[in-house]
Coordinates of C-alpha atoms and ligand atoms in Angstrom, one line a residue:
M76 CA 220.0 -50.8 91.7
S77 CA 221.6 -50.4 88.2
I78 CA 225.2 -49.4 87.9
A79 CA 224.2 -46.0 86.4
C80 CA 222.0 -45.3 89.5
S81 CA 224.7 -46.3 91.9
Y82 CA 227.3 -44.3 90.0
H83 CA 225.1 -41.3 90.0
E84 CA 224.4 -41.6 93.7
Q85 CA 228.0 -42.3 94.6
T86 CA 229.3 -39.3 92.7
K87 CA 227.1 -36.6 94.1
H88 CA 228.7 -33.7 95.8
F89 CA 227.3 -32.8 99.3
Y90 CA 227.8 -29.6 101.4
N91 CA 229.9 -31.7 103.8
R92 CA 231.6 -34.0 101.4
Y93 CA 232.6 -34.0 97.8
A94 CA 232.5 -37.1 95.5
K95 CA 235.6 -39.3 96.0
S96 CA 238.8 -37.9 94.5
L97 CA 242.3 -37.3 95.6
G98 CA 241.1 -34.1 97.4
Y99 CA 243.9 -32.0 96.0
L100 CA 245.4 -31.3 92.6
D101 CA 248.4 -33.5 92.0
W102 CA 250.2 -31.0 89.6
A103 CA 253.2 -33.2 89.3
H104 CA 251.1 -35.8 87.5
K105 CA 248.8 -33.6 85.5
P106 CA 248.1 -35.4 82.2
H107 CA 249.7 -34.1 79.0
P108 CA 247.1 -32.0 77.2
Y109 CA 247.5 -33.7 73.8
R110 CA 247.1 -37.3 72.7
S111 CA 249.5 -38.2 69.8
Y112 CA 250.7 -41.3 68.1
E113 CA 254.4 -41.9 67.9
G114 CA 256.1 -42.3 64.6
T115 CA 253.0 -41.5 62.5
S116 CA 253.3 -39.5 59.3
K117 CA 251.4 -36.2 59.6
I118 CA 249.1 -34.6 57.2
F119 CA 249.3 -30.9 58.1
L120 CA 245.9 -29.4 57.4
S121 CA 245.1 -25.9 56.2
W122 CA 241.8 -24.0 56.8
E123 CA 239.7 -21.3 55.3
A124 CA 240.4 -18.2 57.3
D125 CA 237.9 -16.0 55.6
F126 CA 234.4 -17.4 56.1
Q127 CA 232.1 -14.5 55.4
S128 CA 228.8 -15.9 56.8
S129 CA 227.3 -14.2 59.8
Y130 CA 226.1 -16.0 62.9
N131 CA 222.5 -15.5 61.9
E132 CA 223.2 -17.3 58.6
L133 CA 225.1 -20.1 60.3
F134 CA 222.2 -22.4 60.9
A135 CA 220.3 -21.6 57.7
N136 CA 220.4 -24.0 54.8
K137 CA 223.1 -23.1 52.4
P138 CA 224.8 -24.7 49.4
P139 CA 227.4 -27.2 50.7
N140 CA 231.1 -26.4 50.4
V141 CA 233.3 -28.7 48.3
M142 CA 234.7 -31.5 50.3
D143 CA 238.4 -31.1 49.8
E144 CA 241.5 -31.2 52.0
K145 CA 241.2 -27.5 52.9
N146 CA 237.6 -27.6 53.9
V147 CA 238.1 -30.8 55.9
G148 CA 240.8 -28.9 57.7
S149 CA 238.4 -26.0 58.3
F150 CA 235.8 -28.4 59.6
F151 CA 238.1 -29.7 62.3
R152 CA 239.6 -26.3 63.0
Y153 CA 236.2 -24.7 63.7
A154 CA 235.0 -27.7 65.7
L155 CA 237.9 -28.9 67.8
G156 CA 240.8 -26.8 66.9
L157 CA 242.6 -24.2 69.0
A158 CA 240.8 -20.9 69.6
A159 CA 243.3 -18.9 71.5
V160 CA 246.4 -19.0 73.7
K161 CA 246.3 -17.5 77.1
R162 CA 249.4 -16.2 78.8
F163 CA 249.9 -15.2 82.5
G164 CA 253.4 -14.6 83.9
G165 CA 255.7 -17.2 82.5
Q166 CA 252.9 -19.6 81.7
S167 CA 250.8 -20.1 78.6
W168 CA 248.1 -22.6 77.7
E169 CA 245.8 -23.2 74.7
L170 CA 242.0 -22.9 74.7
R171 CA 239.9 -24.8 72.1
V172 CA 236.7 -24.2 70.2
N173 CA 234.9 -26.8 72.3
A174 CA 234.5 -26.0 76.0
S175 CA 235.9 -28.6 78.4
S176 CA 235.8 -29.2 82.1
G177 CA 239.0 -27.9 83.6
N178 CA 240.3 -27.3 80.1
L179 CA 241.4 -31.0 80.2
H180 CA 239.9 -32.0 76.9
P181 CA 239.3 -35.7 77.3
T182 CA 237.5 -35.8 73.9
E183 CA 239.6 -37.1 71.0
A184 CA 238.6 -37.2 67.3
Y185 CA 239.5 -39.8 64.6
C186 CA 238.7 -39.4 61.0
L187 CA 238.1 -42.1 58.3
L188 CA 239.0 -40.0 55.3
P189 CA 238.6 -41.4 51.8
Q190 CA 241.7 -40.9 49.8
A191 CA 239.5 -39.4 47.0
I192 CA 239.1 -36.3 49.2
L193 CA 242.8 -36.1 49.9
N194 CA 244.6 -36.9 46.7
N195 CA 242.0 -38.1 44.1
N196 CA 243.0 -41.7 44.7
P197 CA 239.6 -43.3 44.1
V198 CA 240.2 -46.2 46.5
G199 CA 241.1 -46.5 50.1
V200 CA 240.1 -44.8 53.3
K201 CA 242.8 -43.5 55.7
V202 CA 242.3 -43.8 59.5
C203 CA 243.7 -40.6 61.1
H204 CA 243.8 -39.1 64.5
Y205 CA 243.1 -35.3 64.7
H206 CA 245.9 -33.6 66.6
S207 CA 244.5 -30.2 67.5
Y208 CA 247.8 -28.5 68.6
L209 CA 249.4 -29.4 65.2
H210 CA 246.1 -29.1 63.3
A211 CA 247.2 -32.2 61.6
F212 CA 246.0 -35.7 60.9
E213 CA 248.2 -38.5 62.3
E214 CA 248.0 -41.4 59.9
L215 CA 247.3 -44.7 61.6
H216 CA 246.3 -47.0 58.8
T217 CA 244.7 -47.2 55.4
Y218 CA 241.7 -49.5 54.7
E219 CA 242.4 -50.3 51.1
K220 CA 239.1 -51.9 50.3
L221 CA 236.7 -49.8 52.3
T222 CA 234.5 -47.2 50.5
L223 CA 232.3 -44.5 52.1
P224 CA 229.4 -42.7 50.3
K225 CA 230.7 -40.1 47.8
Q226 CA 231.9 -36.8 49.2
S227 CA 231.7 -37.9 52.8
F228 CA 234.0 -38.8 55.7
L229 CA 233.5 -40.4 59.1
V230 CA 234.4 -39.0 62.5
V231 CA 234.7 -41.1 65.7
L232 CA 234.7 -39.2 69.0
S233 CA 236.2 -40.9 72.0
S234 CA 237.1 -40.0 75.6
V235 CA 240.3 -40.4 77.5
V236 CA 238.6 -40.8 80.9
Y237 CA 241.8 -40.6 82.8
K238 CA 242.4 -37.0 81.8
E239 CA 239.3 -36.0 83.9
M240 CA 240.0 -38.6 86.6
W241 CA 243.2 -36.8 87.5
K242 CA 241.2 -33.8 88.6
Y243 CA 237.7 -35.0 89.3
G244 CA 238.1 -38.5 90.7
E245 CA 235.0 -40.7 90.5
R246 CA 232.9 -37.9 89.1
C247 CA 235.1 -37.8 86.0
W248 CA 232.8 -40.0 83.9
R249 CA 230.1 -37.4 84.2
Y250 CA 232.5 -34.7 83.0
C251 CA 233.6 -36.8 80.0
A252 CA 230.0 -37.3 78.9
L253 CA 229.3 -33.6 79.3
D254 CA 232.4 -32.8 77.3
F255 CA 231.4 -35.3 74.7
G256 CA 228.2 -33.3 74.2
H257 CA 230.1 -30.0 73.9
A258 CA 232.4 -31.6 71.3
Y259 CA 229.5 -33.1 69.4
R260 CA 227.7 -29.8 69.2
A261 CA 230.9 -28.1 68.0
L262 CA 231.1 -30.7 65.2
E263 CA 227.4 -29.9 64.3
V264 CA 228.1 -26.2 64.2
S265 CA 231.2 -26.5 62.1
A266 CA 229.2 -28.8 59.7
S267 CA 226.6 -26.0 59.4
L268 CA 229.3 -23.5 58.7
H269 CA 230.3 -25.6 55.7
G270 CA 226.7 -26.4 54.6
W271 CA 227.4 -30.1 55.5
H272 CA 225.3 -32.7 57.3
L273 CA 226.1 -35.0 60.2
S274 CA 224.5 -38.4 60.4
P275 CA 225.2 -40.4 63.6
L276 CA 225.7 -44.1 62.8
D277 CA 224.0 -47.0 64.4
L278 CA 227.3 -48.5 65.6
S279 CA 227.9 -49.5 69.2
E280 CA 230.7 -47.8 71.2
R281 CA 232.7 -51.0 70.8
E282 CA 232.2 -51.1 67.1
C283 CA 233.2 -47.5 66.7
G284 CA 236.3 -48.0 68.8
H285 CA 237.3 -51.1 66.9
L286 CA 237.2 -49.2 63.6
V287 CA 239.9 -46.7 64.8
G288 CA 242.0 -49.2 66.8
L289 CA 241.0 -48.1 70.3
D290 CA 240.6 -51.7 71.4
Q291 CA 244.2 -52.4 70.6
K292 CA 245.2 -52.4 74.2
E293 CA 248.9 -53.1 73.5
R294 CA 249.2 -49.6 72.0
F295 CA 248.0 -47.7 75.1
E296 CA 248.9 -47.4 78.7
E297 CA 246.2 -49.4 80.4
A298 CA 245.0 -46.5 82.5
E299 CA 244.8 -44.2 79.5
L300 CA 242.7 -46.4 77.2
E301 CA 240.1 -44.4 75.3
G302 CA 236.5 -45.4 74.9
A303 CA 234.7 -44.5 71.7
D304 CA 231.5 -42.5 72.1
I305 CA 230.0 -42.2 68.6
A306 CA 230.7 -42.4 64.9
V307 CA 229.2 -39.8 62.6
L308 CA 229.2 -39.4 58.9
V309 CA 229.9 -35.9 57.6
S310 CA 228.6 -35.4 54.1
R311 CA 227.5 -32.8 51.6
T312 CA 224.0 -34.2 51.4
M313 CA 221.9 -36.0 54.0
Q314 CA 223.0 -39.7 53.9
N315 CA 220.8 -42.5 54.9
D316 CA 222.3 -45.3 52.9
I317 CA 225.6 -46.0 54.5
E318 CA 226.5 -49.7 54.6
L319 CA 227.1 -50.3 58.3
D320 CA 228.0 -53.9 57.6
A321 CA 231.0 -52.8 55.5
L322 CA 232.2 -50.9 58.5
R323 CA 231.4 -53.7 60.9
N324 CA 233.2 -56.3 58.9
V325 CA 236.3 -54.3 57.8
E326 CA 239.5 -56.2 58.7
V327 CA 241.3 -54.2 61.3
P328 CA 245.0 -55.2 61.7
L329 CA 247.1 -54.1 64.7
F330 CA 248.2 -50.5 63.9
D331 CA 251.9 -49.7 64.2
A332 CA 251.8 -46.5 66.2
P333 CA 251.7 -46.6 70.0
A334 CA 249.8 -43.8 71.8
N335 CA 251.9 -41.4 73.7
R336 CA 251.9 -41.7 77.4
L337 CA 249.9 -38.8 79.0
C338 CA 250.7 -39.4 82.6
S339 CA 253.3 -41.2 84.8
Y340 CA 251.2 -42.0 87.8
Y341 CA 247.5 -43.0 88.1
Q342 CA 244.7 -42.9 90.5
K343 CA 242.1 -45.7 90.1
Y344 CA 238.4 -45.8 90.7
E345 CA 236.7 -49.1 89.9
I346 CA 233.2 -47.7 89.6
V347 CA 234.4 -45.5 86.6
E348 CA 235.7 -48.6 84.8
E349 CA 232.3 -50.3 85.5
M350 CA 230.5 -47.4 84.0
D351 CA 232.7 -47.4 81.0
A352 CA 232.1 -51.1 80.4
A353 CA 228.3 -50.7 80.9
T354 CA 227.7 -48.7 77.7
K355 CA 230.1 -50.5 75.4
E356 CA 227.5 -52.4 73.4
A357 CA 225.1 -49.5 73.2
V358 CA 224.5 -46.7 70.8
V359 CA 224.0 -43.1 71.9
S360 CA 220.8 -41.7 70.3
V361 CA 221.1 -38.1 69.1
G362 CA 218.0 -35.9 69.2
F363 CA 217.6 -33.6 66.2
M364 CA 218.3 -30.0 66.9
P365 CA 216.3 -27.8 64.5
N366 CA 217.8 -24.7 62.9
I367 CA 216.6 -21.8 65.0
S368 CA 216.9 -18.3 63.7
K369 CA 219.5 -16.1 65.3
S370 CA 219.7 -12.3 65.5
S371 CA 223.5 -11.6 65.6
E372 CA 225.2 -10.3 62.5
S373 CA 228.6 -10.9 63.9
K374 CA 230.9 -13.1 61.8
A375 CA 230.1 -16.7 62.5
T376 CA 233.8 -17.7 62.9
D377 CA 234.4 -14.8 65.3
V378 CA 231.7 -16.1 67.5
I379 CA 233.1 -19.7 67.3
L380 CA 236.6 -18.6 68.1
N381 CA 235.8 -16.0 70.7
R382 CA 233.6 -18.3 72.8
R383 CA 235.2 -18.3 76.3
S384 CA 234.2 -19.3 79.7
A385 CA 233.9 -16.4 82.0
Q386 CA 235.9 -16.7 85.2
A387 CA 233.9 -13.9 86.9
F388 CA 231.0 -11.7 85.9
E389 CA 230.5 -7.9 86.4
R390 CA 227.5 -8.0 88.6
E391 CA 226.2 -4.5 87.9
K392 CA 226.6 -4.9 84.1
S393 CA 225.1 -8.4 84.0
K394 CA 221.7 -7.3 83.1
M395 CA 220.1 -9.2 80.3
E396 CA 217.4 -8.1 77.8
L397 CA 214.4 -10.3 77.7
H398 CA 214.9 -11.0 73.9
V399 CA 218.4 -12.3 74.7
L400 CA 217.0 -14.8 77.2
F401 CA 214.3 -16.0 74.8
E402 CA 217.0 -16.5 72.1
L403 CA 219.1 -18.4 74.5
L404 CA 216.2 -20.6 75.5
S405 CA 214.9 -21.3 72.0
G406 CA 218.4 -22.2 70.9
T407 CA 218.3 -25.3 73.2
K408 CA 215.2 -26.7 71.4
M409 CA 215.6 -30.4 70.4
E410 CA 213.3 -33.2 69.3
N411 CA 212.8 -35.8 72.1
A412 CA 214.4 -33.5 74.6
R413 CA 215.0 -35.1 78.0
L414 CA 216.0 -32.1 80.0
D415 CA 214.1 -29.2 81.4
L416 CA 215.8 -26.0 82.6
V417 CA 215.4 -24.4 86.0
L418 CA 216.5 -20.7 85.8
Y419 CA 217.7 -18.7 88.8
V420 CA 216.9 -15.3 87.3
H421 CA 219.0 -12.5 88.9
N422 CA 218.8 -9.7 86.5
V423 CA 216.7 -10.0 83.3
E424 CA 214.8 -7.0 82.2
G425 CA 211.1 -7.6 82.4
L426 CA 211.3 -10.6 84.7
V427 CA 211.0 -10.4 88.4
P428 CA 214.0 -12.1 90.1
G429 CA 213.2 -15.6 91.2
V430 CA 213.1 -19.2 90.1
Y431 CA 211.7 -20.1 86.7
L432 CA 211.1 -23.3 84.8
Y433 CA 211.7 -23.6 81.0
K434 CA 210.0 -26.7 79.7
R435 CA 211.9 -28.4 76.9
C436 CA 210.6 -31.9 77.2
G437 CA 207.2 -33.4 76.7
S438 CA 206.9 -35.3 80.0
P439 CA 205.6 -33.6 83.1
L440 CA 208.0 -32.3 85.7
E441 CA 206.8 -32.5 89.3
L442 CA 208.3 -30.0 91.6
K443 CA 207.3 -28.7 95.0
E444 CA 203.6 -28.1 95.4
E445 CA 204.1 -24.6 96.8
F446 CA 205.6 -23.3 93.6
L447 CA 203.5 -20.8 91.6
Y448 CA 203.7 -22.4 88.1
E449 CA 202.6 -19.1 86.5
E450 CA 203.2 -19.2 82.7
V451 CA 204.9 -15.8 81.9
A452 CA 205.8 -16.7 78.3
P453 CA 205.3 -19.8 76.2
G454 CA 207.0 -22.6 78.1
L455 CA 208.4 -20.3 80.8
F456 CA 206.9 -20.6 84.2
L457 CA 207.5 -18.5 87.3
L458 CA 208.0 -20.9 90.3
A459 CA 209.0 -18.5 93.1
L460 CA 209.8 -14.9 93.5
G461 CA 212.9 -13.6 95.3
N462 CA 216.6 -13.0 95.3
V463 CA 218.1 -16.3 94.5
R464 CA 221.8 -15.3 94.0
I465 CA 222.9 -17.0 97.2
H466 CA 221.0 -20.2 96.3
A467 CA 222.6 -20.3 92.8
K468 CA 226.1 -19.8 94.3
N469 CA 225.6 -22.3 97.1
F470 CA 224.2 -24.9 94.8
S471 CA 227.2 -24.4 92.4
C472 CA 229.8 -25.5 95.0
M473 CA 229.9 -21.9 96.3
Q474 CA 231.2 -20.5 93.0
D475 CA 230.5 -16.7 92.7
I476 CA 230.0 -17.0 88.9
A477 CA 226.6 -18.5 89.6
S478 CA 225.5 -15.4 91.6
Q479 CA 227.2 -12.5 89.8
S480 CA 225.6 -13.3 86.5
A481 CA 222.3 -12.3 84.9
L482 CA 221.0 -15.9 85.5
A483 CA 222.1 -19.4 86.4
I484 CA 220.6 -22.6 85.1
S485 CA 220.2 -26.1 86.4
M486 CA 219.5 -28.8 83.8
I487 CA 217.1 -31.3 85.1
A488 CA 217.1 -34.7 83.4
E489 CA 214.4 -37.3 83.1
C490 CA 215.8 -40.3 84.9
E491 CA 213.3 -43.2 84.8
E492 CA 215.1 -44.9 81.9
A493 CA 218.5 -43.3 82.7
I494 CA 218.9 -45.0 86.0
V495 CA 218.1 -48.4 84.6
E496 CA 220.1 -48.2 81.3
P497 CA 223.6 -46.7 81.6
I498 CA 223.5 -45.5 78.0
R499 CA 220.3 -43.4 78.7
Y500 CA 222.2 -41.8 81.6
K501 CA 225.1 -41.0 79.3
E502 CA 222.6 -39.5 76.8
R503 CA 221.2 -37.1 79.4
L504 CA 224.7 -35.8 80.2
F505 CA 225.5 -35.7 76.4
E506 CA 222.3 -33.6 75.8
A507 CA 223.3 -31.3 78.6
G508 CA 226.8 -30.7 77.1
R509 CA 225.3 -30.3 73.7
I510 CA 223.0 -27.5 74.7
G511 CA 225.7 -26.1 76.9
Q512 CA 227.9 -25.6 73.8
Q513 CA 225.0 -24.0 72.0
L514 CA 224.2 -21.7 75.0
Y515 CA 227.9 -20.6 75.0
L516 CA 227.8 -19.7 71.3
D517 CA 224.5 -17.9 71.4
A518 CA 225.5 -16.0 74.5
T519 CA 228.8 -15.0 72.8
S520 CA 226.9 -13.9 69.6
L521 CA 224.7 -11.6 71.7
G522 CA 227.6 -9.9 73.6
Y523 CA 227.4 -12.1 76.8
S524 CA 229.6 -14.8 78.2
A525 CA 228.8 -18.1 79.8
T526 CA 230.4 -20.7 82.0
G527 CA 229.4 -24.4 82.3
I528 CA 229.3 -25.6 85.9
G529 CA 229.9 -29.2 86.5
C530 CA 230.5 -28.7 90.2
F531 CA 227.2 -28.6 92.1
F532 CA 225.7 -30.0 95.2
D533 CA 223.3 -32.4 93.7
D534 CA 220.9 -33.0 96.5
A535 CA 220.8 -29.4 97.7
I536 CA 219.2 -28.6 94.4
H537 CA 216.9 -31.6 94.5
N538 CA 215.7 -30.7 98.0
F539 CA 215.1 -27.1 97.0
L540 CA 213.1 -28.1 93.9
G541 CA 211.4 -31.2 95.4
L542 CA 213.1 -33.7 93.0
H543 CA 213.6 -37.3 93.7
L544 CA 215.0 -40.4 92.0
P545 CA 213.8 -42.1 89.9
N546 CA 212.1 -39.1 88.3
R547 CA 214.4 -36.2 87.8
Q548 CA 218.0 -35.3 88.7
V549 CA 220.2 -32.3 87.9
V550 CA 223.0 -33.1 85.5
Y551 CA 224.7 -29.7 84.7
N552 CA 224.6 -26.1 85.9
F553 CA 225.3 -23.1 83.7
T554 CA 225.5 -19.4 84.1
V555 CA 225.4 -16.4 81.7
G556 CA 226.3 -12.7 82.2
K557 CA 228.7 -10.0 81.3
A558 CA 232.3 -11.3 81.8
L559 CA 234.7 -9.4 84.0
R560 CA 238.0 -9.6 82.0
D561 CA 241.1 -10.4 83.9
T562 CA 243.5 -7.8 82.5
R563 CA 246.6 -9.7 83.8
L564 CA 245.8 -12.4 81.3
Q565 CA 247.0 -11.9 77.7
T566 CA 245.1 -13.5 74.9
L567 CA 247.2 -14.4 71.8
P568 CA 246.1 -15.9 68.5
P569 CA 246.5 -19.7 68.2
Y570 CA 248.7 -21.6 65.9
A571 CA 251.5 -19.1 65.9
H572 CA 253.7 -22.1 66.4
L573 CA 252.8 -23.4 63.0
K574 CA 253.8 -20.2 61.2
R575 CA 251.7 -21.0 58.2
H576 CA 248.8 -18.6 58.5
Ligands
FMN129 C1 231.4 -29.9 81.6 C2 232.0 -28.6 82.0 C3 232.0 -28.3 83.4 C4 232.6 -27.1 83.8 N1 232.6 -26.8 85.1 C5 233.1 -25.6 85.5 C6 233.0 -25.2 86.9 O1 232.4 -25.9 87.7 N2 233.5 -24.0 87.3 C7 234.1 -23.2 86.3 O2 234.6 -22.1 86.7 N3 234.2 -23.6 85.0 C8 233.7 -24.7 84.6 N4 233.8 -25.1 83.3 C9 234.5 -24.2 82.3 C10 235.8 -24.8 82.0 O3 236.7 -24.6 83.0 C11 236.3 -24.1 80.7 O4 235.5 -24.6 79.6 C12 237.8 -24.5 80.4 O5 238.6 -23.9 81.3 C13 238.2 -24.0 79.0 O6 238.0 -22.7 78.8 P1 237.1 -22.1 77.6 O7 235.7 -22.6 77.9 O8 237.2 -20.6 77.7 O9 237.6 -22.7 76.4 C14 233.2 -26.3 82.9 C15 233.2 -26.6 81.5 C16 232.6 -27.8 81.1 C17 232.5 -28.1 79.6

């Protein structure tokens, strides 16, 4: 059995037992929410506050914005920046543009920024860490001899797995990969906002990490080491001619700045380290998501900044029009998709409540024989009629949000390759997170709210649908409806602490 297969099996939740973790939340040792590098000089970024484009123009081709300091700042702000501050009683906490399990945000971003973009100095590329709370780059190093294609910069995403381990124990690696997908889609959306392109680079996780100093173990607490996930070139025009060898061969000295310590006490789960190690030499492949037309005329940046996870839904109001469902589903389209969607339809106009299948990927999906497989719309099949609110709730670790909504979703991944090659397993989770972020945005643009659900009873869903390894497994649940607002919670604008906007 491959490590990916044993990890997946070992980190399943069952009705009578959850995947291994501490079993309670050790609040005293909750990791600090922000990675930072001590003693670094900061480049405080600005951003464009007044993007006029509407959500239905967001994904259409448009002339690219100039690549200057302000627009680079906007790119990060609308991808990974703060979206709001929540306050309750004496406590407040920040929410970000990208959704993250438990709001723990394991995904970090590094930027290789040509000095030409910053200060017209034609040579040199700065290596910076993006600090979302400060909306600033922390300068780690300058590669004096490196050049990148004109009008482009590079982003490396990485995961501080420990942040998730604190809460989720052994299942944390899955959450990090899902969160990585959310963050990556957030980068894609922000690139679209600017008319820019993302080109994922053919560099292994190890090579990506090396470029931004993540393999410099002496600068990190051992338990808080970050693993790079991907390197992507952001450019004004589609780039195919980046010299990867120049990046591979760049001389990387030991950077000066140590990483801050996020936590003072650590749990340890060896299988997580094994999973981390298992993908180091591999490259995540990123399926192309076409630009699908949207109907909402809301301002694109309002949708991006107002995306929130619903904590509860208003059951009676969570009725969805059929066109909304179709827009949500078509927004998940992707070349070489490896996930199909099973829908638990509670309240969608024009669809009888029941279980449906939305086919996204080319390969067949074998489910229980007794299902109906009646095609009710292109790619959408009715499997079984009935009220499945209780099923959706039970499958989602008894969370009411899966039953109060208009519908819940289980994302069913192709697993033949995934259970053999750990990177393919990571790709399935990455794809789930990526379409999750898109579903959140589309739902928001259409007046709905959503919630990603990483807590689910794996085999309960498999038994219900008739799924078995090595064929298919569920990797993420999701739910969409009309949010019930908690009026005790105050929502404040972000970045008041910077007093610059
Ligand atoms: C991968 C993933 C798994 C999640 N799982 C759950 C879940 O099981 N239950 C839940 O209520 N929220 C879940 N969430 C929602 C997060 O708690 C939420 O994104 C986070 O608190 C930040 O809030 P925001 O999405 O409004 O920015 C999940 C989010 C992600 C990205």
